[in-house]
mmCIF file of C-alpha atoms in Angstrom:
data_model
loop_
_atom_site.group_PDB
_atom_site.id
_atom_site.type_symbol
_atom_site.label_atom_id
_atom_site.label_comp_id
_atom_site.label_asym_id
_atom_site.label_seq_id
_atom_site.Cartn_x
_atom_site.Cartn_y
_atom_site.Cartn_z
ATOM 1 C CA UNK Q 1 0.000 0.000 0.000
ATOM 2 C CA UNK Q 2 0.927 3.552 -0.062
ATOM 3 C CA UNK Q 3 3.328 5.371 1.994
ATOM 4 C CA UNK Q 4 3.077 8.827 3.784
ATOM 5 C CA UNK Q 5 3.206 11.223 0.806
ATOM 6 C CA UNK Q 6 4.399 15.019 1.803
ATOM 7 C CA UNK Q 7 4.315 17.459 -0.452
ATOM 8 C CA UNK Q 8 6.483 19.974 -1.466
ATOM 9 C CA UNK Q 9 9.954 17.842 -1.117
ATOM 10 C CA UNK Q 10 11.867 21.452 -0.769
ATOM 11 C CA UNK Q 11 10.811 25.020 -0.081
ATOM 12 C CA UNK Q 12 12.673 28.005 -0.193
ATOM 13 C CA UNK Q 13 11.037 31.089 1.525
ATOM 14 C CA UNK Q 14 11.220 34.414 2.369
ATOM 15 C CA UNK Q 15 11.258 36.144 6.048
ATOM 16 C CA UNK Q 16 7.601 37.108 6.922
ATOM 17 C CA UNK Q 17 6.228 34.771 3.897
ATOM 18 C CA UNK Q 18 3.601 31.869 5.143
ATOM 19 C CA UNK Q 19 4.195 28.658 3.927
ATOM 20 C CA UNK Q 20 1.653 25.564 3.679
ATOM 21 C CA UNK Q 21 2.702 21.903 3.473
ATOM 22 C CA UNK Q 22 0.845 18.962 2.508
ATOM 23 C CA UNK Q 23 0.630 15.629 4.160
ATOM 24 C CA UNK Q 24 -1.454 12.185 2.585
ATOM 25 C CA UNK Q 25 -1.629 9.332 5.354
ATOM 26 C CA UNK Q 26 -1.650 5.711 4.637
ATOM 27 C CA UNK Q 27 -4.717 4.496 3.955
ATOM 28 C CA UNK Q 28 -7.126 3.270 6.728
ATOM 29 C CA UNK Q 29 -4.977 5.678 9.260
ATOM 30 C CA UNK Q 30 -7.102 8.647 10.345
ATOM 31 C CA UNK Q 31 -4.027 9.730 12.682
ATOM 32 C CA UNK Q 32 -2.009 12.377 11.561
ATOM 33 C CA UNK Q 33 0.966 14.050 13.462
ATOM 34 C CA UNK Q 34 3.352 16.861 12.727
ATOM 35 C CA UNK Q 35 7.171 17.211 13.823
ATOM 36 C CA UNK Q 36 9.995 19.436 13.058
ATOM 37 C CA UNK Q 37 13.210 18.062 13.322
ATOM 38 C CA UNK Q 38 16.672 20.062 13.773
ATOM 39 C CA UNK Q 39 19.789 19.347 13.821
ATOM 40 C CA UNK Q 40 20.189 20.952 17.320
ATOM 41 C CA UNK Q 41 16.267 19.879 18.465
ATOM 42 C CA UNK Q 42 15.535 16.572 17.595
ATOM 43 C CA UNK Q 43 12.287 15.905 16.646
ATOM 44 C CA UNK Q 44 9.821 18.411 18.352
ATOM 45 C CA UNK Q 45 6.147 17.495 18.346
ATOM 46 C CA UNK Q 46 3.635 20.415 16.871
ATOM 47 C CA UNK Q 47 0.435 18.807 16.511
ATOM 48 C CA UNK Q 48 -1.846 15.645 16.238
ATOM 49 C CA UNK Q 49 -5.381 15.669 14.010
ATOM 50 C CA UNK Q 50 -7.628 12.713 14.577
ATOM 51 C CA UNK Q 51 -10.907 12.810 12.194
ATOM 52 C CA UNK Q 52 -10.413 16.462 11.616
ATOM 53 C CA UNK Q 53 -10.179 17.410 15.619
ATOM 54 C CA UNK Q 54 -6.914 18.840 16.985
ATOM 55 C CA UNK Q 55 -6.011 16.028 19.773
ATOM 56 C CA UNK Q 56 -2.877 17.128 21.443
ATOM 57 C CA UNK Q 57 -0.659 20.341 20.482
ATOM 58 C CA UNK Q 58 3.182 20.785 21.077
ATOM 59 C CA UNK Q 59 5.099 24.146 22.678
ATOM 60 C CA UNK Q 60 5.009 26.059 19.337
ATOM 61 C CA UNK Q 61 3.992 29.478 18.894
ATOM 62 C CA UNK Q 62 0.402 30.450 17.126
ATOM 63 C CA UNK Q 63 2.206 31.152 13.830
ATOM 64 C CA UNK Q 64 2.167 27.511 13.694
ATOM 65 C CA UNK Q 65 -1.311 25.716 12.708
ATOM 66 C CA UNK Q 66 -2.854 22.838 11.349
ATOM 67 C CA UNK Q 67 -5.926 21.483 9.780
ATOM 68 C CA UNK Q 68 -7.009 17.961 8.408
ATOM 69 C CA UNK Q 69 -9.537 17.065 5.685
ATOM 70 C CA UNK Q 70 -12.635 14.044 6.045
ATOM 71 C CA UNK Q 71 -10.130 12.326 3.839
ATOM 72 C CA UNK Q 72 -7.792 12.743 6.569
ATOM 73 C CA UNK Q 73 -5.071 14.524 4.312
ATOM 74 C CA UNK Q 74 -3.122 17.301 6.751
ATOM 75 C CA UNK Q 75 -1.985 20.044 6.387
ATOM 76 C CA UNK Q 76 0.262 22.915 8.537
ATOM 77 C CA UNK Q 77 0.505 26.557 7.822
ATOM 78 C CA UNK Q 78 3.049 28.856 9.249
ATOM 79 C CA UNK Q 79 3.112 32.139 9.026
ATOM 80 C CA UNK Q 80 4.891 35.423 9.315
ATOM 81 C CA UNK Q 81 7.553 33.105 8.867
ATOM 82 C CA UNK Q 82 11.260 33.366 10.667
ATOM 83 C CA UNK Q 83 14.528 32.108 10.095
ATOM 84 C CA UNK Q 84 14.607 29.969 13.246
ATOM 85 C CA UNK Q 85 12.026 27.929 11.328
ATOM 86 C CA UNK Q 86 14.038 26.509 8.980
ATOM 87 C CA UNK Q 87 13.816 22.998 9.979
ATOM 88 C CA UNK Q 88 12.886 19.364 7.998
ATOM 89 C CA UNK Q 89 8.930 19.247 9.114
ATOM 90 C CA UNK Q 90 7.628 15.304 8.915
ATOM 91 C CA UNK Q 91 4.410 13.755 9.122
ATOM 92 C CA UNK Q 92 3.670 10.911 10.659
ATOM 93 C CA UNK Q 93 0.523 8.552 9.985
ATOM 94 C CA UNK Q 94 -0.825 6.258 12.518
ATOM 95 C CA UNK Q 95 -3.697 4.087 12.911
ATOM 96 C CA UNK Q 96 -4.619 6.041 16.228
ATOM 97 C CA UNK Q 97 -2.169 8.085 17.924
ATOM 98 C CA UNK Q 98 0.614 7.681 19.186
ATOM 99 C CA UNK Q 99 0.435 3.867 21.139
ATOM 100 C CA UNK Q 100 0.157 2.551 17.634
ATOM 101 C CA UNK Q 101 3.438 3.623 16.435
ATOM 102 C CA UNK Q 102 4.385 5.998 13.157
ATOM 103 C CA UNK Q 103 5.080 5.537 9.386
ATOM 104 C CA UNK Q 104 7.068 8.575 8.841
ATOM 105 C CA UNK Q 105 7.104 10.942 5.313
ATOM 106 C CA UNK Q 106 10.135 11.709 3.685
ATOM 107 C CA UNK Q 107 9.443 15.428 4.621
ATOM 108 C CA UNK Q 108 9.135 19.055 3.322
ATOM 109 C CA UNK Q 109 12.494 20.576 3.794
ATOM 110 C CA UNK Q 110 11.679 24.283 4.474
ATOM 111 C CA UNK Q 111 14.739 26.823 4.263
ATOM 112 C CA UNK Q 112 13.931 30.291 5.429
ATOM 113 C CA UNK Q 113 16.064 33.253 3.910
ATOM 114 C CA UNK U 1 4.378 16.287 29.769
ATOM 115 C CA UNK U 2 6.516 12.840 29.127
ATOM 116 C CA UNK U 3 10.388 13.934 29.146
ATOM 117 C CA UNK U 4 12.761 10.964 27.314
ATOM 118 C CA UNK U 5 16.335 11.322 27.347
ATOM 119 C CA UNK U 6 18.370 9.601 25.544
ATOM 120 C CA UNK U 7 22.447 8.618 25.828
ATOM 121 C CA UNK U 8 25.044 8.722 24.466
ATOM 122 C CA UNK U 9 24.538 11.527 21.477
ATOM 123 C CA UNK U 10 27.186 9.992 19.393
ATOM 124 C CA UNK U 11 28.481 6.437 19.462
ATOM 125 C CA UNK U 12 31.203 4.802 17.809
ATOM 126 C CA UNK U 13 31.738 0.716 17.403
ATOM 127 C CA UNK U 14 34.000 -1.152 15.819
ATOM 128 C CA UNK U 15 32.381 -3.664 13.144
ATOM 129 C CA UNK U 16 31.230 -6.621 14.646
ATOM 130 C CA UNK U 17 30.852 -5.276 18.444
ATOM 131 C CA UNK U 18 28.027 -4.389 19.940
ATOM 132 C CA UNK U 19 26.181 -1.406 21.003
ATOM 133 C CA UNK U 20 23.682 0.011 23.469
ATOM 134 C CA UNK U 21 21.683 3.152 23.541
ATOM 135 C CA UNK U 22 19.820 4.133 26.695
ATOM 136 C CA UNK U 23 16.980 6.243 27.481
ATOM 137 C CA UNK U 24 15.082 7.416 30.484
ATOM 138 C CA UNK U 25 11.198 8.527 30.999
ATOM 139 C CA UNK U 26 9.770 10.636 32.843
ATOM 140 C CA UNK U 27 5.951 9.547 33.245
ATOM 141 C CA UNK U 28 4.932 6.541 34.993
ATOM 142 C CA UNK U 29 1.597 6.140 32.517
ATOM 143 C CA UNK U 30 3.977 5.962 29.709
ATOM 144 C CA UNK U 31 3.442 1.933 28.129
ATOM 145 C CA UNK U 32 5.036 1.945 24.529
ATOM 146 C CA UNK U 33 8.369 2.523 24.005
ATOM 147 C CA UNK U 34 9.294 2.158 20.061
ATOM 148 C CA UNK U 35 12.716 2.725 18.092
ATOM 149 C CA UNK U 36 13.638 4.854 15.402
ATOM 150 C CA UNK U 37 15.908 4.763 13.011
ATOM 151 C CA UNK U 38 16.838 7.242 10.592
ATOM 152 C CA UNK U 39 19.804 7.083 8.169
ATOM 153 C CA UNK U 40 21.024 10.157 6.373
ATOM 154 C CA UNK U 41 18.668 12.113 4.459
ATOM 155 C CA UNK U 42 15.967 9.394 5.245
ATOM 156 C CA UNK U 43 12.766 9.439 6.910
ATOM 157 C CA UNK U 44 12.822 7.969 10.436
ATOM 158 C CA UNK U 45 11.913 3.987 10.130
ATOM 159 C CA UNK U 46 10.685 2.140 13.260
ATOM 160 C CA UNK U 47 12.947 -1.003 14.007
ATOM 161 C CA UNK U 48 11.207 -2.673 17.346
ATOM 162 C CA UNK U 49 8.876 -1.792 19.911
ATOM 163 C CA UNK U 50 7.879 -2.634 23.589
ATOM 164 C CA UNK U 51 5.033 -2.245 25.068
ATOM 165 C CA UNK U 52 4.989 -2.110 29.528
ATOM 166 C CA UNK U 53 3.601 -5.625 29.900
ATOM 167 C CA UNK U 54 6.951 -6.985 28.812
ATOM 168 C CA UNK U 55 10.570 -7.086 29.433
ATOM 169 C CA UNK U 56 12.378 -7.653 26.888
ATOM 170 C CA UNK U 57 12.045 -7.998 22.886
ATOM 171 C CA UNK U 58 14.717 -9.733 20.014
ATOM 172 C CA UNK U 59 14.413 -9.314 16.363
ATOM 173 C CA UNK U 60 17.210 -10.820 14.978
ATOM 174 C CA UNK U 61 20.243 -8.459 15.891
ATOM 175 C CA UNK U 62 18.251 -5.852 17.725
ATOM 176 C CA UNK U 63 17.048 -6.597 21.179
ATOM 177 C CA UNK U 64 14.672 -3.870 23.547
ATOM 178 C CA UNK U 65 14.639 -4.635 26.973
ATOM 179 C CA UNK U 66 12.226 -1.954 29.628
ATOM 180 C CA UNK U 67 12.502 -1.521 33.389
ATOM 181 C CA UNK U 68 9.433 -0.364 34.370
ATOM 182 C CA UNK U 69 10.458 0.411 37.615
ATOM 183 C CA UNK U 70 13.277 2.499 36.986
ATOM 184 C CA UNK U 71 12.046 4.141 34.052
ATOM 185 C CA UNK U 72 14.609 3.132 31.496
ATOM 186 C CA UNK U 73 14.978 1.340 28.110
ATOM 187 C CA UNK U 74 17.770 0.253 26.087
ATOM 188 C CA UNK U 75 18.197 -0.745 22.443
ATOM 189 C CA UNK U 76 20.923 -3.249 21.788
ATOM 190 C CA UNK U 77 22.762 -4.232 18.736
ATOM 191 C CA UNK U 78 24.847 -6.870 18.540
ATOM 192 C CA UNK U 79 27.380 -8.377 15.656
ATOM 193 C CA UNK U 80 27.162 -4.493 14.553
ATOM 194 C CA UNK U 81 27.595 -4.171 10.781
ATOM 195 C CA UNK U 82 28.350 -0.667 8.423
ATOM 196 C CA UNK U 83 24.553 -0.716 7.373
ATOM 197 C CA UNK U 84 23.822 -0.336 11.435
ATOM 198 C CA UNK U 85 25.416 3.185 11.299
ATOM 199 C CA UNK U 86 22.557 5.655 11.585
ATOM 200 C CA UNK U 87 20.816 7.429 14.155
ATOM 201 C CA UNK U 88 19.201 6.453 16.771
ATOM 202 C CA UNK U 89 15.763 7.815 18.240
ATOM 203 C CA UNK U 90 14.176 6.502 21.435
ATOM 204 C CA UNK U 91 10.327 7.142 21.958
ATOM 205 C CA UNK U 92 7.244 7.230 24.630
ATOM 206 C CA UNK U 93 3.706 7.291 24.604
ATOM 207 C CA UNK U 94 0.714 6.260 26.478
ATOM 208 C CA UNK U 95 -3.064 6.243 25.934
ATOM 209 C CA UNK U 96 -4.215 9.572 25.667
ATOM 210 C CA UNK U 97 -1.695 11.205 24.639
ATOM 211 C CA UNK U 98 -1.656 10.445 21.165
ATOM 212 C CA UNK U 99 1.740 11.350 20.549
ATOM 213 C CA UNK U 100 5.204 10.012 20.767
ATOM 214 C CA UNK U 101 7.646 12.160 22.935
ATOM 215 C CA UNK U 102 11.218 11.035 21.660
ATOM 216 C CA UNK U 103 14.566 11.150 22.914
ATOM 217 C CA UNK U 104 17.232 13.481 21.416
ATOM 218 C CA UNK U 105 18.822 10.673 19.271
ATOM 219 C CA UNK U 106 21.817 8.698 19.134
ATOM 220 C CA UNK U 107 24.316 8.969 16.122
ATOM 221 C CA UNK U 108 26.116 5.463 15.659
ATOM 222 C CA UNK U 109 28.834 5.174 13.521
ATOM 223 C CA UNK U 110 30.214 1.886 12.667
ATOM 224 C CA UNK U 111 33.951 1.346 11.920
ATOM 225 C CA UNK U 112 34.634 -1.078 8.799
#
């Protein structure tokens, strides 16, 4: 079956730009959760949608957000953005949450100039 | 909120020995504890799980084994091999949180 598909691969932006990234879970999983990971960071948690409701929610400023379809597709804005947020941001799809364990995307690489 | 930590940061091994990553949790609800692994430029890939209600876990080369009662984990590899060098993230969850809180990973590097 399919993967986790996130879409763009790569993203160049601009300092106060917003950016919007795309995330497809595998099918069947209506879990879908949001990291960024830095080199310096790890992987931080943002967000977690479960049938379109926002579950659990990470230490990240509101310039950060998230939404998710009925087809449980994702997807997280950020705005105003800032050159601390330059960062690979992955989604991970799960059957449920976390308990159930992740299949990771390959991730939108966002570089902030 | 679940805090994991995670030891060493960096790790290296000669080919063929073995090596052992250890994290700590925080919160006593916590009851699944998976493995990441994540080579370069790669998504993070799960490689074995454990779940409270057991001790230990073996797939082939990799072994998990919890401690419940001292809040710690450990990934081992044994008979290490170049493919094994990566890095290394522990996790945490429990019901209800529906999230994994991870450690801040482990970067193995295996000597040919």
């Amino acid at each position: 079956k399919a993967g986790v598909t996130q879409t763009p691969r790569y993203l160049i932006k601009t300092r106060g730009q917003q950016v919007t990234l795309s995330c497809s879970p595998i099918s069947g999983h209506r879990s879908v959760s949001w990291y960024q990971q830095t080199p310096g960071q790890g992987l931080q948690f943002l967000f977690e949608y479960f049938s379109e409701t926002q579950r659990n929610k990470g230490n990240f400023p509101g310039r950060f957000s998230g939404r998710q379809f009925s087809n449980s597709r994702s997807e997280m804005n950020v705005s105003t953005l800032e050159l601390g947020d330059s960062a690979l941001y992955l989604c991970a799809s799960s059957f449920e949450g976390g308990i159930y364990g992740y299949t990771f995307g390959s991730g939108t690489r966002l570089t902030v100039v | 909120g679940e805090n994991v930590e995670q030891h060493p940061s960096t790790l290296s091994v000669q080919e063929g020995d073995s090596a052992v990553i250890k994290c700590t949790y925080s919160d006593s609800a916590s009851n699944y504890f998976p493995w990441y692994k994540q080579e370069l430029g790669k998504r993070p890939q799960l490689i074995i799980d454990i779940r409270s209600n057991v001790g230990e876990k073996k797939d082939q080369r990799i072994a998990v084994t919890l401690n419940k009662t001292a809040k710690h984990f450990s990934l081992h590899i044994t008979e290490t091999q170049p493919e094994d060098s990566a890095v290394y993230f522990c996790a945490a969850s429990y019901s209800g949180d529906y999230k994994l809180s991870f450690g801040a990973g482990t970067t193995v590097t295996v000597r040919a």
